[in-house]
């Protein structure tokens, strides 16, 4: 695996991939690499203008790329369901789902259209519901993979069932850490359930390390201490969005990626460098909490994997 790069991506011709948050940053770089490898790529995002711009940039480099854009707002369960219905109407199968989109450490507590705390709702619950809605197509895919984007932030995360929506006390970074821990736990639990139920889905996770993307200025903003500190450390501690996408691409395409695997950069504290197996904290491996989180997520979103699997 040492030095793994986009040159090592197996040909993806004939495979269909859906990527959330694909209009910029990590999602865009992931989409570009998969399109270059021959995949049929569905870019999704909230902003149609950014979506069309992303398509234009990919097609400028890859005129024959099979890429389309579809609107998907993970902060709206109605938008998630609508996208899944549109996708099912035009695609019988889905081979690769990359749950990438995220918001980070919003200074003030905000809520989704369904009343969930914005980070937990967007980063985790939206992806939980999306994956469940797409389960029939995923089960009909070939060598199907689902990749969840977690973060180094999961290391200090905890699932607070007493206050999942941070209503009692909103601490921006704590809420972000919880959402990214939930994403890693979701990946591991999905793999366990896929194996148990015969869904044929390989579920794993990745994190980008410290990648230079719009995530920080779109979250805490340029006046925050974390942004100012990060600006000075970036030249030494970070890597590009394209490099940050490599762990995701490894998890999504490499024959060496494993079910329930977790991948991140190989340098100090997993901040930058080519992809290698990443450290999973003990709380992410807690199967009791993972099962409870799964059940609570079904209740909150009104979307049940078991019911969808049975109906399919």
Short mmCIF file of C-alpha atoms in Angstrom, two decimals:
data_model
loop_
_atom_site.label_atom_id
_atom_site.label_comp_id
_atom_site.label_asym_id
_atom_site.label_seq_id
_atom_site.Cartn_x
_atom_site.Cartn_y
_atom_site.Cartn_z
CA UNK A 1 0.00 0.00 0.00
CA UNK A 2 3.01 2.30 0.44
CA UNK A 3 2.77 5.32 -1.84
CA UNK A 4 -0.71 4.43 -3.14
CA UNK A 5 -2.00 7.06 -5.58
CA UNK A 6 -4.72 7.63 -8.15
CA UNK A 7 -2.55 5.74 -10.65
CA UNK A 8 -3.37 2.61 -8.63
CA UNK A 9 -7.15 2.95 -9.00
CA UNK A 10 -8.50 -0.08 -10.92
CA UNK A 11 -10.55 0.67 -14.00
CA UNK A 12 -14.08 1.63 -12.96
CA UNK A 13 -15.80 1.41 -16.33
CA UNK A 14 -19.37 0.20 -15.98
CA UNK A 15 -19.56 1.11 -12.30
CA UNK A 16 -21.95 3.77 -11.03
CA UNK A 17 -20.90 6.00 -8.15
CA UNK A 18 -22.87 8.54 -6.10
CA UNK A 19 -20.83 11.11 -4.16
CA UNK A 20 -22.34 13.55 -1.68
CA UNK A 21 -20.86 17.01 -1.36
CA UNK A 22 -19.12 16.63 -4.72
CA UNK A 23 -19.18 20.23 -5.94
CA UNK A 24 -15.89 21.14 -4.25
CA UNK A 25 -13.07 20.01 -2.00
CA UNK A 26 -12.68 16.32 -1.23
CA UNK A 27 -15.90 15.33 -2.97
CA UNK A 28 -14.92 17.04 -6.20
CA UNK A 29 -11.46 15.47 -6.21
CA UNK A 30 -13.00 12.07 -5.53
CA UNK A 31 -15.46 12.53 -8.39
CA UNK A 32 -12.71 13.66 -10.76
CA UNK A 33 -10.53 10.64 -9.99
CA UNK A 34 -13.40 8.17 -10.38
CA UNK A 35 -14.50 9.79 -13.64
CA UNK A 36 -10.93 9.56 -14.91
CA UNK A 37 -10.98 5.85 -14.04
CA UNK A 38 -14.09 5.42 -16.17
CA UNK A 39 -16.90 5.36 -13.61
CA UNK A 40 -20.37 6.79 -14.22
CA UNK A 41 -20.36 9.47 -11.55
CA UNK A 42 -23.33 11.24 -9.98
CA UNK A 43 -22.19 14.43 -8.26
CA UNK A 44 -24.58 15.70 -5.62
CA UNK A 45 -24.80 18.93 -3.68
CA UNK A 46 -27.13 21.67 -2.45
CA UNK A 47 -26.13 24.39 -4.90
CA UNK A 48 -27.07 23.90 -8.54
CA UNK A 49 -24.71 26.62 -9.80
CA UNK A 50 -21.78 24.98 -8.03
CA UNK A 51 -22.91 21.63 -9.38
CA UNK A 52 -22.85 22.86 -12.97
CA UNK A 53 -19.48 24.49 -12.41
CA UNK A 54 -18.07 21.21 -11.06
CA UNK A 55 -19.40 19.38 -14.11
CA UNK A 56 -17.81 21.94 -16.42
CA UNK A 57 -14.45 21.64 -14.68
CA UNK A 58 -14.47 17.85 -14.91
CA UNK A 59 -15.53 17.88 -18.57
CA UNK A 60 -12.84 20.43 -19.40
CA UNK A 61 -10.28 17.86 -18.27
CA UNK A 62 -12.20 14.74 -19.32
CA UNK A 63 -14.43 15.56 -22.33
CA UNK A 64 -15.80 12.01 -22.49
CA UNK A 65 -16.49 11.68 -18.75
CA UNK A 66 -19.81 10.11 -17.77
CA UNK A 67 -20.78 12.63 -15.09
CA UNK A 68 -24.08 14.22 -14.08
CA UNK A 69 -25.18 16.49 -11.25
CA UNK A 70 -28.21 15.98 -9.02
CA UNK A 71 -29.45 18.26 -6.23
CA UNK A 72 -29.32 16.68 -2.79
CA UNK A 73 -29.58 18.57 0.49
CA UNK A 74 -28.61 16.28 3.37
CA UNK A 75 -30.11 18.77 5.82
CA UNK A 76 -33.56 17.85 4.49
CA UNK A 77 -34.99 14.34 4.78
CA UNK A 78 -37.48 15.24 2.06
CA UNK A 79 -34.61 16.14 -0.29
CA UNK A 80 -32.85 12.90 0.58
CA UNK A 81 -35.96 10.84 -0.17
CA UNK A 82 -36.60 12.78 -3.38
CA UNK A 83 -33.07 12.21 -4.65
CA UNK A 84 -33.24 8.50 -3.83
CA UNK A 85 -36.55 8.20 -5.71
CA UNK A 86 -35.13 9.98 -8.76
CA UNK A 87 -32.06 7.79 -8.69
CA UNK A 88 -34.11 4.59 -8.40
CA UNK A 89 -36.25 5.67 -11.35
CA UNK A 90 -33.19 5.95 -13.60
CA UNK A 91 -30.78 3.37 -12.13
CA UNK A 92 -31.47 -0.24 -11.27
CA UNK A 93 -28.22 -0.64 -9.36
CA UNK A 94 -25.61 1.38 -7.48
CA UNK A 95 -22.05 0.09 -7.13
CA UNK A 96 -20.44 2.80 -5.02
CA UNK A 97 -21.84 5.28 -2.51
CA UNK A 98 -19.45 7.80 -0.96
CA UNK A 99 -20.97 9.64 1.99
CA UNK A 100 -18.65 12.63 1.93
CA UNK A 101 -20.58 15.86 2.58
CA UNK A 102 -20.16 17.67 5.89
CA UNK A 103 -20.43 20.93 7.77
CA UNK A 104 -17.96 21.70 10.52
CA UNK A 105 -18.13 23.38 13.92
CA UNK A 106 -20.77 25.97 13.13
CA UNK A 107 -20.25 28.83 15.61
CA UNK A 108 -23.92 29.02 16.58
CA UNK A 109 -26.36 26.15 16.88
CA UNK A 110 -28.42 25.75 13.73
CA UNK A 111 -31.02 23.16 12.82
CA UNK A 112 -31.94 21.26 9.68
CA UNK A 113 -35.35 21.56 8.06
CA UNK A 114 -36.38 18.59 10.21
CA UNK A 115 -35.22 20.22 13.45
CA UNK A 116 -31.99 18.26 13.97
CA UNK A 117 -28.80 19.95 15.11
CA UNK A 118 -27.15 20.88 11.82
CA UNK A 119 -23.93 18.89 12.14
CA UNK A 120 -25.53 15.71 13.47
CA UNK A 121 -28.36 16.06 10.97
CA UNK A 122 -26.25 16.81 7.89
CA UNK A 123 -23.08 14.86 8.55
CA UNK A 124 -24.73 11.74 9.93
CA UNK A 125 -28.54 11.44 9.88
CA UNK A 126 -28.81 12.60 6.27
CA UNK A 127 -26.28 9.98 5.21
CA UNK A 128 -27.95 7.29 7.30
CA UNK A 129 -31.28 8.01 5.58
CA UNK A 130 -29.70 8.25 2.12
CA UNK A 131 -27.94 4.91 2.47
CA UNK A 132 -31.13 3.25 3.69
CA UNK A 133 -33.20 4.66 0.83
CA UNK A 134 -30.61 3.44 -1.70
CA UNK A 135 -30.34 -0.04 -0.14
CA UNK A 136 -32.27 -1.83 -2.95
CA UNK A 137 -29.94 -0.35 -5.59
CA UNK A 138 -26.86 -1.07 -3.47
CA UNK A 139 -27.91 -4.69 -3.04
CA UNK A 140 -28.12 -5.03 -6.83
CA UNK A 141 -24.70 -3.46 -7.42
CA UNK A 142 -21.56 -5.32 -8.42
CA UNK A 143 -18.85 -5.52 -5.76
CA UNK A 144 -20.79 -2.82 -3.95
CA UNK A 145 -19.03 -0.50 -1.55
CA UNK A 146 -20.23 2.22 0.80
CA UNK A 147 -17.56 4.60 2.11
CA UNK A 148 -18.30 6.91 5.04
CA UNK A 149 -16.15 9.98 5.65
CA UNK A 150 -15.13 10.24 9.27
CA UNK A 151 -12.42 12.42 10.76
CA UNK A 152 -9.56 12.60 13.21
CA UNK A 153 -12.20 14.39 15.28
CA UNK A 154 -13.86 11.04 16.03
CA UNK A 155 -11.04 10.38 18.49
CA UNK A 156 -12.52 12.78 21.04
CA UNK A 157 -16.13 12.14 20.12
CA UNK A 158 -18.86 10.59 22.25
CA UNK A 159 -22.46 9.68 21.44
CA UNK A 160 -24.58 11.59 23.93
CA UNK A 161 -28.00 9.94 23.76
CA UNK A 162 -29.26 12.27 26.48
CA UNK A 163 -28.63 15.28 24.22
CA UNK A 164 -27.99 14.11 20.65
CA UNK A 165 -29.22 17.41 19.24
CA UNK A 166 -27.11 19.60 21.57
CA UNK A 167 -30.21 21.36 22.88
CA UNK A 168 -29.03 21.57 26.47
CA UNK A 169 -25.53 22.71 25.63
CA UNK A 170 -24.17 23.46 22.18
CA UNK A 171 -20.37 23.27 21.87
CA UNK A 172 -19.45 23.50 18.16
CA UNK A 173 -16.43 21.20 18.17
CA UNK A 174 -18.06 18.64 20.47
CA UNK A 175 -21.07 18.43 18.15
CA UNK A 176 -18.78 17.96 15.15
CA UNK A 177 -16.80 15.23 16.89
CA UNK A 178 -20.01 13.40 17.77
CA UNK A 179 -21.20 13.54 14.15
CA UNK A 180 -17.92 12.13 12.83
CA UNK A 181 -17.81 9.39 15.44
CA UNK A 182 -21.36 8.51 14.39
CA UNK A 183 -20.23 8.24 10.77
CA UNK A 184 -17.46 5.78 11.65
CA UNK A 185 -19.75 3.75 13.88
CA UNK A 186 -22.33 3.71 11.08
CA UNK A 187 -19.75 2.32 8.65
CA UNK A 188 -18.76 -0.48 11.02
CA UNK A 189 -22.36 -1.34 11.94
CA UNK A 190 -23.44 -1.34 8.29
CA UNK A 191 -20.71 -3.87 7.55
CA UNK A 192 -21.83 -6.11 10.41
CA UNK A 193 -25.46 -5.96 9.28
CA UNK A 194 -24.58 -6.48 5.63
CA UNK A 195 -22.65 -9.62 6.51
CA UNK A 196 -25.42 -10.86 8.77
CA UNK A 197 -28.26 -10.17 6.33
CA UNK A 198 -26.53 -11.06 3.07
CA UNK A 199 -26.83 -7.56 1.54
CA UNK A 200 -23.54 -7.98 -0.32
CA UNK A 201 -22.32 -4.50 0.64
CA UNK A 202 -18.75 -3.86 1.69
CA UNK A 203 -18.84 -0.94 4.11
CA UNK A 204 -15.73 0.91 5.23
CA UNK A 205 -14.60 4.42 6.15
CA UNK A 206 -11.88 6.96 5.56
CA UNK A 207 -10.66 10.32 6.76
CA UNK A 208 -8.63 12.96 4.87
CA UNK A 209 -6.25 14.01 7.61
CA UNK A 210 -5.69 17.76 7.49
CA UNK A 211 -6.75 18.65 3.96
CA UNK A 212 -6.90 22.20 2.62
CA UNK A 213 -10.59 22.56 1.77
CA UNK A 214 -13.40 25.06 2.35
CA UNK A 215 -14.69 23.12 5.36
CA UNK A 216 -13.08 25.28 8.07
CA UNK A 217 -13.93 28.74 6.66
CA UNK A 218 -17.44 27.48 5.94
CA UNK A 219 -17.75 26.41 9.57
CA UNK A 220 -15.96 28.26 12.40
CA UNK A 221 -15.06 30.99 9.94
CA UNK A 222 -12.02 33.16 9.45
CA UNK A 223 -12.38 34.88 12.81
CA UNK A 224 -12.04 31.68 14.82
CA UNK A 225 -8.90 30.71 16.71
CA UNK A 226 -8.85 27.32 14.98
CA UNK A 227 -8.87 28.94 11.55
CA UNK A 228 -6.13 31.45 12.40
CA UNK A 229 -3.95 28.75 13.95
CA UNK A 230 -4.61 26.42 11.05
CA UNK A 231 -3.62 29.07 8.54
CA UNK A 232 -0.11 29.23 10.01
CA UNK A 233 0.24 25.46 10.38
CA UNK A 234 -1.12 24.56 6.95
CA UNK A 235 2.17 24.69 5.01
CA UNK A 236 3.72 22.18 7.39
CA UNK A 237 0.87 20.01 8.62
CA UNK A 238 -1.61 19.75 5.76
CA UNK A 239 -1.96 18.49 2.21
CA UNK A 240 -4.14 19.34 -0.77
CA UNK A 241 -7.76 18.32 -1.25
CA UNK A 242 -6.60 15.93 -3.98
CA UNK A 243 -4.20 14.26 -1.55
CA UNK A 244 -6.86 14.28 1.16
CA UNK A 245 -9.21 12.35 -1.15
CA UNK A 246 -6.76 9.44 -1.51
CA UNK A 247 -7.90 7.52 1.61
CA UNK A 248 -11.49 7.73 0.33
CA UNK A 249 -10.45 6.54 -3.12
CA UNK A 250 -8.45 3.70 -1.61
CA UNK A 251 -11.42 2.60 0.49
CA UNK A 252 -13.69 2.88 -2.54
CA UNK A 253 -11.60 1.09 -5.15
CA UNK A 254 -8.56 -0.79 -3.89
CA UNK A 255 -8.63 -4.61 -3.86
CA UNK A 256 -6.63 -4.33 -0.63
CA UNK A 257 -9.36 -2.36 1.19
CA UNK A 258 -11.15 -4.52 3.73
CA UNK A 259 -14.75 -4.75 4.98
CA UNK A 260 -15.00 -2.61 8.10
CA UNK A 261 -11.65 -1.01 7.29
CA UNK A 262 -10.72 2.58 8.10
CA UNK A 263 -8.11 4.50 6.11
CA UNK A 264 -6.27 7.76 6.53
CA UNK A 265 -2.89 9.42 5.77
CA UNK A 266 0.34 7.80 6.95
CA UNK A 267 2.23 10.81 8.35
CA UNK A 268 2.42 12.06 11.96
CA UNK A 269 -1.00 11.89 13.67
CA UNK A 270 -2.44 10.82 10.32
CA UNK A 271 -2.38 14.44 9.14
CA UNK A 272 -1.10 13.97 5.59
CA UNK A 273 0.47 11.49 3.22
CA UNK A 274 -0.66 8.44 1.23
CA UNK A 275 -3.39 6.18 2.62
CA UNK A 276 -2.80 3.46 5.22
CA UNK A 277 -5.02 1.78 7.81
CA UNK A 278 -6.08 4.43 10.33
CA UNK A 279 -6.56 4.23 14.07
CA UNK A 280 -10.07 3.44 15.28
CA UNK A 281 -10.79 4.60 18.81
CA UNK A 282 -12.39 2.17 21.28
CA UNK A 283 -15.67 4.10 21.46
CA UNK A 284 -16.14 3.60 17.71
CA UNK A 285 -15.98 -0.18 18.21
CA UNK A 286 -18.68 -0.24 20.91
CA UNK A 287 -21.30 -2.51 19.32
CA UNK A 288 -23.90 -1.86 22.02
CA UNK A 289 -23.81 1.89 21.40
CA UNK A 290 -23.69 1.30 17.64
CA UNK A 291 -26.87 -0.76 17.73
CA UNK A 292 -28.62 1.83 19.87
CA UNK A 293 -27.49 4.60 17.52
CA UNK A 294 -28.82 2.61 14.57
CA UNK A 295 -32.22 2.19 16.23
CA UNK A 296 -32.40 5.84 17.30
CA UNK A 297 -31.47 6.93 13.78
CA UNK A 298 -34.29 4.85 12.31
CA UNK A 299 -36.71 6.45 14.76
CA UNK A 300 -35.53 10.01 14.14
CA UNK A 301 -35.47 9.75 10.35
CA UNK A 302 -38.43 7.43 9.94
CA UNK A 303 -36.30 5.30 7.62
CA UNK A 304 -35.68 1.63 8.44
CA UNK A 305 -33.08 -0.51 6.67
CA UNK A 306 -34.95 -3.64 7.68
CA UNK A 307 -38.26 -2.45 6.25
CA UNK A 308 -36.62 -1.32 3.00
CA UNK A 309 -34.71 -4.60 2.70
CA UNK A 310 -37.92 -6.58 3.24
CA UNK A 311 -39.86 -4.50 0.71
CA UNK A 312 -37.09 -4.90 -1.86
#
